[in-house]
PDB file of C-alpha atoms in Angstrom:
ATOM      1  CA  MET G   1      -0.110  -0.115   0.228  1.00 60.00           C
ATOM      2  CA  ASP G   2       0.748   3.120  -0.996  1.00 73.00           C
ATOM      3  CA  PRO G   3       1.317   6.236   1.458  1.00 75.00           C
ATOM      4  CA  GLN G   4      -1.375   8.694   0.475  1.00 82.00           C
ATOM      5  CA  TRP G   5      -0.682  12.338   0.386  1.00 82.00           C
ATOM      6  CA  ASP G   6      -3.903  13.524   1.770  1.00 88.00           C
ATOM      7  CA  ASP G   7      -3.657  11.527   5.034  1.00 91.00           C
ATOM      8  CA  MET G   8      -0.192  13.200   4.940  1.00 91.00           C
ATOM      9  CA  LYS G   9      -3.041  16.496   6.495  1.00 91.00           C
ATOM     10  CA  VAL G  10      -4.656  14.355   8.620  1.00 94.00           C
ATOM     11  CA  PHE G  11      -1.634  13.062  10.323  1.00 94.00           C
ATOM     12  CA  LEU G  12      -0.545  16.838  10.136  1.00 91.00           C
ATOM     13  CA  ALA G  13      -3.714  17.894  11.293  1.00 90.00           C
ATOM     14  CA  VAL G  14      -3.964  15.076  14.654  1.00 93.00           C
ATOM     15  CA  ALA G  15      -0.379  15.458  15.476  1.00 90.00           C
ATOM     16  CA  ARG G  16      -0.873  19.389  15.837  1.00 85.00           C
ATOM     17  CA  GLU G  17      -4.473  18.712  17.693  1.00 86.00           C
ATOM     18  CA  ALA G  18      -3.630  15.060  20.047  1.00 89.00           C
ATOM     19  CA  SER G  19      -6.615  13.825  19.379  1.00 92.00           C
ATOM     20  CA  LEU G  20      -8.964  12.515  16.855  1.00 94.00           C
ATOM     21  CA  SER G  21     -12.037  14.721  17.245  1.00 93.00           C
ATOM     22  CA  GLY G  22      -9.718  17.991  17.772  1.00 89.00           C
ATOM     23  CA  ALA G  23      -8.103  16.500  14.095  1.00 91.00           C
ATOM     24  CA  GLY G  24     -11.838  16.606  12.613  1.00 92.00           C
ATOM     25  CA  ARG G  25     -12.806  19.854  14.190  1.00 90.00           C
ATOM     26  CA  ILE G  26      -9.890  21.092  11.953  1.00 85.00           C
ATOM     27  CA  LEU G  27     -10.707  19.111   9.020  1.00 91.00           C
ATOM     28  CA  LYS G  28     -14.104  18.871   8.907  1.00 91.00           C
ATOM     29  CA  MET G  29     -14.189  15.672   9.507  1.00 93.00           C
ATOM     30  CA  ASP G  30     -15.735  12.759  11.869  1.00 94.00           C
ATOM     31  CA  PRO G  31     -13.227  11.323  14.345  1.00 93.00           C
ATOM     32  CA  ALA G  32     -13.947   7.672  13.718  1.00 94.00           C
ATOM     33  CA  THR G  33     -13.145   8.642   9.686  1.00 95.00           C
ATOM     34  CA  VAL G  34     -10.177  10.048  10.844  1.00 94.00           C
ATOM     35  CA  GLY G  35      -8.825   7.738  12.657  1.00 94.00           C
ATOM     36  CA  ARG G  36      -9.108   5.208   9.765  1.00 94.00           C
ATOM     37  CA  ARG G  37      -7.204   7.410   7.622  1.00 94.00           C
ATOM     38  CA  ILE G  38      -4.815   7.886  10.428  1.00 95.00           C
ATOM     39  CA  ALA G  39      -4.794   3.470  10.716  1.00 94.00           C
ATOM     40  CA  ARG G  40      -4.462   3.529   7.049  1.00 93.00           C
ATOM     41  CA  PHE G  41      -1.241   5.602   6.849  1.00 94.00           C
ATOM     42  CA  GLU G  42       0.305   4.077   9.552  1.00 94.00           C
ATOM     43  CA  ALA G  43      -0.029   0.409   7.991  1.00 92.00           C
ATOM     44  CA  ALA G  44       1.298   2.115   4.177  1.00 92.00           C
ATOM     45  CA  LEU G  45       4.590   3.597   6.492  1.00 92.00           C
ATOM     46  CA  GLU G  46       4.354   0.116   8.131  1.00 92.00           C
ATOM     47  CA  THR G  47       5.317   2.026  11.364  1.00 94.00           C
ATOM     48  CA  PRO G  48       3.330   3.252  14.380  1.00 95.00           C
ATOM     49  CA  LEU G  49       3.057   7.367  14.550  1.00 95.00           C
ATOM     50  CA  PHE G  50       1.265   8.066  17.051  1.00 95.00           C
ATOM     51  CA  VAL G  51       1.053   6.493  21.173  1.00 94.00           C
ATOM     52  CA  LYS G  52      -3.004   6.168  21.626  1.00 90.00           C
ATOM     53  CA  SER G  53      -3.921   6.736  25.223  1.00 88.00           C
ATOM     54  CA  PRO G  54      -6.798   7.526  27.179  1.00 85.00           C
ATOM     55  CA  GLN G  55      -5.034  11.537  27.320  1.00 84.00           C
ATOM     56  CA  GLY G  56      -5.530  11.421  24.004  1.00 90.00           C
ATOM     57  CA  TYR G  57      -2.594  10.715  20.591  1.00 93.00           C
ATOM     58  CA  ALA G  58       0.906  11.642  21.207  1.00 92.00           C
ATOM     59  CA  LEU G  59       3.264  11.382  18.679  1.00 93.00           C
ATOM     60  CA  SER G  60       6.021   7.965  18.842  1.00 94.00           C
ATOM     61  CA  ALA G  61       9.194   8.782  17.588  1.00 93.00           C
ATOM     62  CA  ALA G  62       8.592   7.572  14.045  1.00 94.00           C
ATOM     63  CA  GLY G  63       5.587  10.303  14.635  1.00 92.00           C
ATOM     64  CA  ASP G  64       8.289  12.336  15.105  1.00 90.00           C
ATOM     65  CA  ARG G  65      10.389  12.318  12.852  1.00 91.00           C
ATOM     66  CA  LEU G  66       7.761  12.542  10.337  1.00 92.00           C
ATOM     67  CA  LEU G  67       6.158  15.763  11.717  1.00 88.00           C
ATOM     68  CA  VAL G  68       9.460  17.878  10.086  1.00 83.00           C
ATOM     69  CA  HIS G  69       9.040  16.263   7.021  1.00 86.00           C
ATOM     70  CA  ALA G  70       5.352  16.780   6.636  1.00 86.00           C
ATOM     71  CA  GLU G  71       5.380  20.740   7.825  1.00 80.00           C
ATOM     72  CA  ALA G  72       8.104  21.185   4.757  1.00 79.00           C
ATOM     73  CA  ALA G  73       5.567  19.759   2.812  1.00 82.00           C
ATOM     74  CA  GLU G  74       3.093  21.955   3.689  1.00 79.00           C
ATOM     75  CA  GLN G  75       4.874  24.854   3.621  1.00 74.00           C
ATOM     76  CA  ALA G  76       6.302  23.746  -0.258  1.00 75.00           C
ATOM     77  CA  MET G  77       2.391  23.201  -1.002  1.00 77.00           C
ATOM     78  CA  ARG G  78       1.769  26.097   0.072  1.00 71.00           C
ATOM     79  CA  ALA G  79       4.339  28.535  -1.331  1.00 68.00           C
ATOM     80  CA  GLY G  80       3.756  26.035  -5.075  1.00 72.00           C
ATOM     81  CA  THR G  81      -0.043  27.827  -4.674  1.00 70.00           C
ATOM     82  CA  GLU G  82       1.793  31.133  -4.432  1.00 63.00           C
ATOM     83  CA  ALA G  83       3.675  30.770  -6.859  1.00 63.00           C
ATOM     84  CA  LEU G  84       1.099  29.570  -9.261  1.00 64.00           C
ATOM     85  CA  SER G  85      -1.162  32.855  -8.204  1.00 59.00           C
ATOM     86  CA  GLY G  86       1.740  35.143 -10.220  1.00 52.00           C
ATOM     87  CA  PRO G  87       2.576  38.215  -8.908  1.00 52.00           C
ATOM     88  CA  SER G  88       0.261  40.915  -7.472  1.00 54.00           C
ATOM     89  CA  ASP G  89       0.014  44.565  -6.107  1.00 59.00           C
ATOM     90  CA  THR G  90      -2.292  42.987  -3.455  1.00 65.00           C
ATOM     91  CA  MET G  91      -2.401  39.702  -1.031  1.00 77.00           C
ATOM     92  CA  SER G  92      -5.761  37.522  -1.138  1.00 80.00           C
ATOM     93  CA  GLY G  93      -6.497  34.617   0.955  1.00 84.00           C
ATOM     94  CA  GLN G  94      -6.773  33.668   4.589  1.00 86.00           C
ATOM     95  CA  ILE G  95      -4.294  35.103   7.389  1.00 92.00           C
ATOM     96  CA  ARG G  96      -4.794  34.302  11.099  1.00 91.00           C
ATOM     97  CA  ILE G  97      -2.855  36.285  13.638  1.00 94.00           C
ATOM     98  CA  GLY G  98      -2.326  35.054  16.981  1.00 92.00           C
ATOM     99  CA  ALA G  99      -2.368  38.048  20.173  1.00 94.00           C
ATOM    100  CA  PRO G 100      -2.374  39.055  23.202  1.00 91.00           C
ATOM    101  CA  ASP G 101      -5.929  40.988  24.559  1.00 90.00           C
ATOM    102  CA  GLY G 102      -4.010  44.267  25.428  1.00 93.00           C
ATOM    103  CA  SER G 103      -3.164  44.505  21.752  1.00 95.00           C
ATOM    104  CA  ALA G 104      -5.443  42.614  20.400  1.00 95.00           C
ATOM    105  CA  ASN G 105      -8.028  44.931  21.451  1.00 95.00           C
ATOM    106  CA  TYR G 106      -6.332  48.399  21.122  1.00 97.00           C
ATOM    107  CA  ILE G 107      -4.369  48.113  18.582  1.00 97.00           C
ATOM    108  CA  LEU G 108      -4.709  45.730  16.258  1.00 97.00           C
ATOM    109  CA  PRO G 109      -8.173  46.309  14.735  1.00 97.00           C
ATOM    110  CA  GLN G 110      -7.089  49.463  13.310  1.00 97.00           C
ATOM    111  CA  VAL G 111      -3.796  47.937  12.221  1.00 98.00           C
ATOM    112  CA  CYS G 112      -5.488  45.081  10.299  1.00 97.00           C
ATOM    113  CA  VAL G 113      -8.781  47.454   9.215  1.00 97.00           C
ATOM    114  CA  GLN G 114      -5.768  49.336   6.944  1.00 96.00           C
ATOM    115  CA  ILE G 115      -4.925  46.675   5.372  1.00 96.00           C
ATOM    116  CA  ALA G 116      -7.659  44.969   4.601  1.00 95.00           C
ATOM    117  CA  GLU G 117      -8.805  48.316   2.827  1.00 95.00           C
ATOM    118  CA  GLU G 118      -5.489  48.123   0.861  1.00 93.00           C
ATOM    119  CA  ASN G 119      -5.976  44.147  -0.224  1.00 92.00           C
ATOM    120  CA  PRO G 120     -10.091  43.468  -0.595  1.00 91.00           C
ATOM    121  CA  ASP G 121      -8.884  40.044  -1.312  1.00 89.00           C
ATOM    122  CA  LEU G 122      -7.479  38.887   1.888  1.00 91.00           C
ATOM    123  CA  ASP G 123      -9.155  37.774   4.797  1.00 93.00           C
ATOM    124  CA  ILE G 124      -7.520  38.739   8.027  1.00 95.00           C
ATOM    125  CA  GLN G 125      -8.467  36.757  11.604  1.00 94.00           C
ATOM    126  CA  ILE G 126      -7.276  37.666  15.127  1.00 95.00           C
ATOM    127  CA  VAL G 127      -7.060  35.094  17.305  1.00 90.00           C
ATOM    128  CA  ALA G 128      -7.238  37.170  20.836  1.00 89.00           C
ATOM    129  CA  LEU G 129      -6.145  34.546  23.929  1.00 78.00           C
ATOM    130  CA  PRO G 130      -5.280  36.011  27.429  1.00 67.00           C
ATOM    131  CA  ARG G 131      -1.908  33.036  26.471  1.00 70.00           C
ATOM    132  CA  VAL G 132       0.668  32.157  24.508  1.00 68.00           C
ATOM    133  CA  ILE G 133      -1.043  31.197  20.746  1.00 68.00           C
ATOM    134  CA  ASN G 134       1.006  27.673  19.736  1.00 71.00           C
ATOM    135  CA  LEU G 135       2.423  28.996  16.586  1.00 68.00           C
ATOM    136  CA  SER G 136       2.992  24.328  16.177  1.00 66.00           C
ATOM    137  CA  ARG G 137      -0.061  23.795  16.315  1.00 68.00           C
ATOM    138  CA  ARG G 138      -0.739  26.048  13.920  1.00 71.00           C
ATOM    139  CA  GLU G 139      -3.252  28.168  16.286  1.00 79.00           C
ATOM    140  CA  ALA G 140      -1.638  31.044  13.616  1.00 85.00           C
ATOM    141  CA  ASP G 141       0.267  31.921  10.833  1.00 89.00           C
ATOM    142  CA  MET G 142       2.215  34.397  13.070  1.00 92.00           C
ATOM    143  CA  ALA G 143       1.644  35.966  16.482  1.00 92.00           C
ATOM    144  CA  VAL G 144       2.262  39.485  17.968  1.00 95.00           C
ATOM    145  CA  THR G 145       3.990  38.512  21.478  1.00 93.00           C
ATOM    146  CA  VAL G 146       5.329  40.766  24.378  1.00 92.00           C
ATOM    147  CA  SER G 147       8.429  38.108  24.765  1.00 90.00           C
ATOM    148  CA  ALA G 148      10.421  36.384  22.386  1.00 88.00           C
ATOM    149  CA  PRO G 149      10.347  32.614  22.241  1.00 84.00           C
ATOM    150  CA  THR G 150      13.705  31.277  22.566  1.00 78.00           C
ATOM    151  CA  ALA G 151      12.528  27.247  21.643  1.00 73.00           C
ATOM    152  CA  GLY G 152      11.515  25.813  18.627  1.00 72.00           C
ATOM    153  CA  LYS G 153      12.023  26.499  14.775  1.00 77.00           C
ATOM    154  CA  LEU G 154      10.718  30.555  14.678  1.00 85.00           C
ATOM    155  CA  LEU G 155      11.736  33.426  12.923  1.00 89.00           C
ATOM    156  CA  VAL G 156      11.255  36.450  15.729  1.00 92.00           C
ATOM    157  CA  GLN G 157      11.611  39.624  15.310  1.00 94.00           C
ATOM    158  CA  LYS G 158      10.934  43.033  17.662  1.00 96.00           C
ATOM    159  CA  ILE G 159       8.645  45.160  16.541  1.00 97.00           C
ATOM    160  CA  CYS G 160       8.334  48.105  19.158  1.00 97.00           C
ATOM    161  CA  ASP G 161       8.603  49.196  22.557  1.00 97.00           C
ATOM    162  CA  TYR G 162       5.212  50.075  24.127  1.00 97.00           C
ATOM    163  CA  LYS G 163       4.557  52.206  28.008  1.00 97.00           C
ATOM    164  CA  LEU G 164       2.411  51.242  30.526  1.00 96.00           C
ATOM    165  CA  HIS G 165       1.614  53.855  33.614  1.00 97.00           C
ATOM    166  CA  LEU G 166      -0.191  53.457  37.101  1.00 97.00           C
ATOM    167  CA  VAL G 167      -4.198  54.501  36.294  1.00 97.00           C
ATOM    168  CA  ALA G 168      -7.171  55.815  37.997  1.00 97.00           C
ATOM    169  CA  SER G 169     -10.302  56.978  37.168  1.00 97.00           C
ATOM    170  CA  ARG G 170     -10.697  60.522  38.021  1.00 96.00           C
ATOM    171  CA  HIS G 171     -13.941  59.921  39.424  1.00 95.00           C
ATOM    172  CA  TYR G 172     -11.766  57.497  41.985  1.00 96.00           C
ATOM    173  CA  LEU G 173      -8.997  60.287  42.297  1.00 96.00           C
ATOM    174  CA  LYS G 174     -11.577  62.889  43.084  1.00 95.00           C
ATOM    175  CA  ASP G 175     -13.472  60.069  46.159  1.00 94.00           C
ATOM    176  CA  HIS G 176      -9.947  58.741  47.514  1.00 95.00           C
ATOM    177  CA  PRO G 177      -7.219  60.075  49.898  1.00 94.00           C
ATOM    178  CA  PRO G 178      -4.547  61.490  47.127  1.00 94.00           C
ATOM    179  CA  ILE G 179      -1.299  59.214  45.829  1.00 94.00           C
ATOM    180  CA  GLU G 180       1.309  60.986  45.778  1.00 93.00           C
ATOM    181  CA  LYS G 181       4.242  58.147  46.254  1.00 92.00           C
ATOM    182  CA  LEU G 182       4.184  54.355  46.359  1.00 91.00           C
ATOM    183  CA  GLU G 183       4.099  53.843  49.377  1.00 91.00           C
ATOM    184  CA  ASP G 184       0.203  55.649  49.157  1.00 92.00           C
ATOM    185  CA  LEU G 185      -1.104  52.680  47.046  1.00 92.00           C
ATOM    186  CA  LYS G 186      -1.603  50.603  50.003  1.00 87.00           C
ATOM    187  CA  GLY G 187      -4.365  52.159  51.404  1.00 87.00           C
ATOM    188  CA  HIS G 188      -6.068  51.658  47.499  1.00 93.00           C
ATOM    189  CA  LYS G 189      -7.100  48.375  46.091  1.00 93.00           C
ATOM    190  CA  MET G 190      -5.483  47.313  43.031  1.00 95.00           C
ATOM    191  CA  ILE G 191      -6.897  45.401  39.826  1.00 96.00           C
ATOM    192  CA  GLY G 192      -4.718  43.009  38.195  1.00 94.00           C
ATOM    193  CA  TYR G 193      -3.797  39.699  36.693  1.00 93.00           C
ATOM    194  CA  ILE G 194      -4.781  36.606  38.230  1.00 92.00           C
ATOM    195  CA  PRO G 195      -1.702  35.651  39.715  1.00 88.00           C
ATOM    196  CA  ASP G 196      -1.420  32.012  38.343  1.00 88.00           C
ATOM    197  CA  MET G 197      -2.936  32.909  35.605  1.00 87.00           C
ATOM    198  CA  ILE G 198      -0.498  35.038  34.179  1.00 88.00           C
ATOM    199  CA  PHE G 199       1.347  33.280  31.353  1.00 83.00           C
ATOM    200  CA  ASP G 200       3.719  35.184  30.539  1.00 85.00           C
ATOM    201  CA  LYS G 201       6.585  36.572  33.204  1.00 87.00           C
ATOM    202  CA  GLU G 202       6.511  39.990  31.367  1.00 87.00           C
ATOM    203  CA  LEU G 203       3.195  40.943  32.525  1.00 88.00           C
ATOM    204  CA  ASP G 204       3.105  40.697  36.284  1.00 89.00           C
ATOM    205  CA  TYR G 205       3.499  44.501  36.370  1.00 87.00           C
ATOM    206  CA  LEU G 206       2.311  44.538  39.754  1.00 87.00           C
ATOM    207  CA  ASN G 207       4.973  42.020  41.237  1.00 82.00           C
ATOM    208  CA  ASP G 208       7.541  45.138  39.558  1.00 78.00           C
ATOM    209  CA  ILE G 209       6.829  47.547  42.123  1.00 81.00           C
ATOM    210  CA  GLY G 210       6.291  45.803  44.844  1.00 81.00           C
ATOM    211  CA  ILE G 211       2.065  45.010  44.971  1.00 85.00           C
ATOM    212  CA  GLU G 212       1.481  41.943  46.583  1.00 81.00           C
ATOM    213  CA  ARG G 213      -2.164  42.277  47.146  1.00 87.00           C
ATOM    214  CA  VAL G 214      -4.366  41.764  44.113  1.00 91.00           C
ATOM    215  CA  ALA G 215      -8.651  43.051  45.436  1.00 91.00           C
ATOM    216  CA  LEU G 216     -10.032  42.723  41.585  1.00 94.00           C
ATOM    217  CA  ALA G 217      -8.342  40.589  39.019  1.00 94.00           C
ATOM    218  CA  SER G 218      -9.146  39.376  35.169  1.00 95.00           C
ATOM    219  CA  ASN G 219      -6.605  37.149  32.968  1.00 92.00           C
ATOM    220  CA  SER G 220      -8.464  39.931  30.379  1.00 92.00           C
ATOM    221  CA  VAL G 221      -5.831  43.352  30.951  1.00 93.00           C
ATOM    222  CA  SER G 222      -8.610  44.886  29.023  1.00 94.00           C
ATOM    223  CA  VAL G 223     -11.142  43.838  31.032  1.00 95.00           C
ATOM    224  CA  GLN G 224      -8.641  45.318  34.289  1.00 96.00           C
ATOM    225  CA  ILE G 225      -8.423  48.730  32.153  1.00 96.00           C
ATOM    226  CA  LYS G 226     -13.211  49.086  31.955  1.00 96.00           C
ATOM    227  CA  MET G 227     -12.628  48.184  35.930  1.00 96.00           C
ATOM    228  CA  ALA G 228     -10.248  50.282  36.168  1.00 97.00           C
ATOM    229  CA  ALA G 229     -12.731  52.659  34.020  1.00 95.00           C
ATOM    230  CA  GLN G 230     -15.790  52.340  36.322  1.00 94.00           C
ATOM    231  CA  GLY G 231     -14.538  54.326  39.215  1.00 94.00           C
ATOM    232  CA  THR G 232     -13.337  51.089  41.292  1.00 92.00           C
ATOM    233  CA  ALA G 233      -9.334  50.768  41.814  1.00 96.00           C
ATOM    234  CA  VAL G 234      -5.875  51.421  40.724  1.00 96.00           C
ATOM    235  CA  CYS G 235      -4.386  49.652  37.603  1.00 95.00           C
ATOM    236  CA  VAL G 236      -1.031  49.411  35.483  1.00 96.00           C
ATOM    237  CA  ALA G 237      -2.902  50.447  32.016  1.00 97.00           C
ATOM    238  CA  HIS G 238      -0.502  50.351  28.445  1.00 97.00           C
ATOM    239  CA  ASP G 239      -0.746  54.127  27.232  1.00 98.00           C
ATOM    240  CA  PHE G 240      -1.918  53.021  23.884  1.00 98.00           C
ATOM    241  CA  SER G 241      -5.005  52.137  25.632  1.00 97.00           C
ATOM    242  CA  LEU G 242      -5.742  55.470  27.193  1.00 97.00           C
ATOM    243  CA  PRO G 243      -7.031  57.206  24.500  1.00 97.00           C
ATOM    244  CA  ALA G 244      -9.867  54.781  24.239  1.00 96.00           C
ATOM    245  CA  HIS G 245     -10.580  55.246  28.083  1.00 96.00           C
ATOM    246  CA  ARG G 246     -10.691  59.190  28.696  1.00 95.00           C
ATOM    247  CA  MET G 247     -11.756  59.124  32.375  1.00 95.00           C
ATOM    248  CA  LEU G 248      -8.422  57.319  32.902  1.00 97.00           C
ATOM    249  CA  ARG G 249      -5.707  59.357  34.141  1.00 97.00           C
ATOM    250  CA  LYS G 250      -1.979  58.036  34.563  1.00 97.00           C
ATOM    251  CA  ILE G 251      -0.364  58.547  38.511  1.00 96.00           C
ATOM    252  CA  LEU G 252       2.902  58.536  39.813  1.00 96.00           C
ATOM    253  CA  THR G 253       4.882  58.604  36.360  1.00 96.00           C
ATOM    254  CA  ASP G 254       7.731  59.674  38.312  1.00 94.00           C
ATOM    255  CA  LYS G 255       7.596  57.098  39.797  1.00 93.00           C
ATOM    256  CA  VAL G 256       6.923  54.221  38.403  1.00 93.00           C
ATOM    257  CA  SER G 257       6.712  53.747  34.351  1.00 94.00           C
ATOM    258  CA  LEU G 258       7.548  50.306  32.669  1.00 94.00           C
ATOM    259  CA  THR G 259       8.308  49.882  29.052  1.00 95.00           C
ATOM    260  CA  ARG G 260       7.409  46.048  27.357  1.00 96.00           C
ATOM    261  CA  SER G 261       7.787  45.261  23.408  1.00 96.00           C
ATOM    262  CA  PHE G 262       6.295  43.628  20.974  1.00 97.00           C
ATOM    263  CA  HIS G 263       7.518  41.165  18.740  1.00 96.00           C
ATOM    264  CA  LEU G 264       6.234  39.403  15.696  1.00 96.00           C
ATOM    265  CA  VAL G 265       6.598  35.557  15.987  1.00 94.00           C
ATOM    266  CA  ARG G 266       6.798  33.248  12.784  1.00 91.00           C
ATOM    267  CA  HIS G 267       6.958  29.803  11.007  1.00 85.00           C
ATOM    268  CA  GLN G 268      10.456  29.870  10.271  1.00 81.00           C
ATOM    269  CA  GLY G 269       9.857  27.691   6.673  1.00 76.00           C
ATOM    270  CA  ASP G 270       6.968  30.775   5.805  1.00 79.00           C
ATOM    271  CA  GLN G 271      10.263  32.639   4.538  1.00 80.00           C
ATOM    272  CA  ARG G 272       9.672  31.427   1.519  1.00 76.00           C
ATOM    273  CA  SER G 273       5.985  32.749   1.260  1.00 81.00           C
ATOM    274  CA  GLU G 274       6.017  36.541  -0.596  1.00 84.00           C
ATOM    275  CA  ARG G 275       2.783  36.632   0.407  1.00 86.00           C
ATOM    276  CA  LEU G 276       3.533  36.012   4.128  1.00 89.00           C
ATOM    277  CA  ASN G 277       6.708  38.044   4.155  1.00 91.00           C
ATOM    278  CA  ARG G 278       4.548  41.224   2.748  1.00 92.00           C
ATOM    279  CA  PHE G 279       2.246  40.545   5.790  1.00 94.00           C
ATOM    280  CA  ALA G 280       4.629  40.278   8.076  1.00 95.00           C
ATOM    281  CA  GLN G 281       5.818  43.676   7.150  1.00 95.00           C
ATOM    282  CA  ALA G 282       2.537  45.140   6.774  1.00 96.00           C
ATOM    283  CA  LEU G 283       1.302  44.600  10.673  1.00 97.00           C
ATOM    284  CA  SER G 284       4.566  44.934  11.960  1.00 97.00           C
ATOM    285  CA  LYS G 285       4.571  48.614  10.285  1.00 97.00           C
ATOM    286  CA  GLY G 286       1.310  49.151  11.628  1.00 98.00           C
ATOM    287  CA  ILE G 287       1.299  48.374  14.911  1.00 98.00           C
ATOM    288  CA  ARG G 288       4.342  50.455  15.394  1.00 98.00           C
ATOM    289  CA  ASP G 289       2.346  53.854  13.662  1.00 98.00           C
ATOM    290  CA  GLU G 290      -0.343  52.714  16.217  1.00 98.00           C
ATOM    291  CA  VAL G 291       1.761  52.566  19.230  1.00 98.00           C
ATOM    292  CA  ALA G 292       3.535  56.023  18.797  1.00 98.00           C
ATOM    293  CA  ARG G 293       0.132  57.773  17.387  1.00 98.00           C
ATOM    294  CA  LEU G 294      -1.963  56.606  20.477  1.00 98.00           C
ATOM    295  CA  GLU G 295       0.405  56.991  22.803  1.00 98.00           C
ATOM    296  CA  ALA G 296       1.345  60.345  21.802  1.00 97.00           C
ATOM    297  CA  LEU G 297      -2.201  61.434  22.157  1.00 95.00           C
ATOM    298  CA  THR G 298      -1.674  60.609  26.328  1.00 91.00           C
TER     299      THR G 298
END
């Protein structure tokens, strides 16, 4: 029995989702059919590709070796499809971006709308998640991150720096004791991340300024900022978010000023895709310009 190329796509989906049901959702295929296709592929290759357990499908040693070649075949197919479409002044197809919810809420909408207007045949999807996007599982074509990953075959480029400050609503500041020095924060409620759900050390803002107790918490920074805008407490906010929340005021700016960075992370093999290269360039420039524009308004 000769291996079928179509079964390679099924293999990739199961490898990334670690389950038949997860792969079935991606492939729009019944899990039982996915299982039969994997069994057929393993029989054709005369080797088990997965170790099955109640926890799911884990790659065997042979499956792990095949994964590298399967991903290379996938990338080659994409590059071939792009080559056949010929050169064009505009981009087309679908591109999915993963991003933490701060940039996804306050930066990417404007940037992606502009790119979409310039490329009417391009479909852009933004996946806003309060966690690290898993590019190896193809959750997205590229991701905006606040830390540069050091593992995996990834292409990482710094986009820009951005600023964060302590903020509170003008109503809160009017109705509560003044905040003139860091020690004054002890008499005020703080808003921040749920401590055991901070998915990146760069987001542990309150620890950086010595705050131990968080009275109001969320795993979403946009939720945190909206709670602060209600006049409930003090939080750390991105400067670029403040034009959307005019009632918020920066406080202790001479004592607390944090700098973080956005990075664009891509699959290393996608460098061969002219379409993704052009999109990455447009996205990075758009983010830099939008951060600068919004920060200048605060």
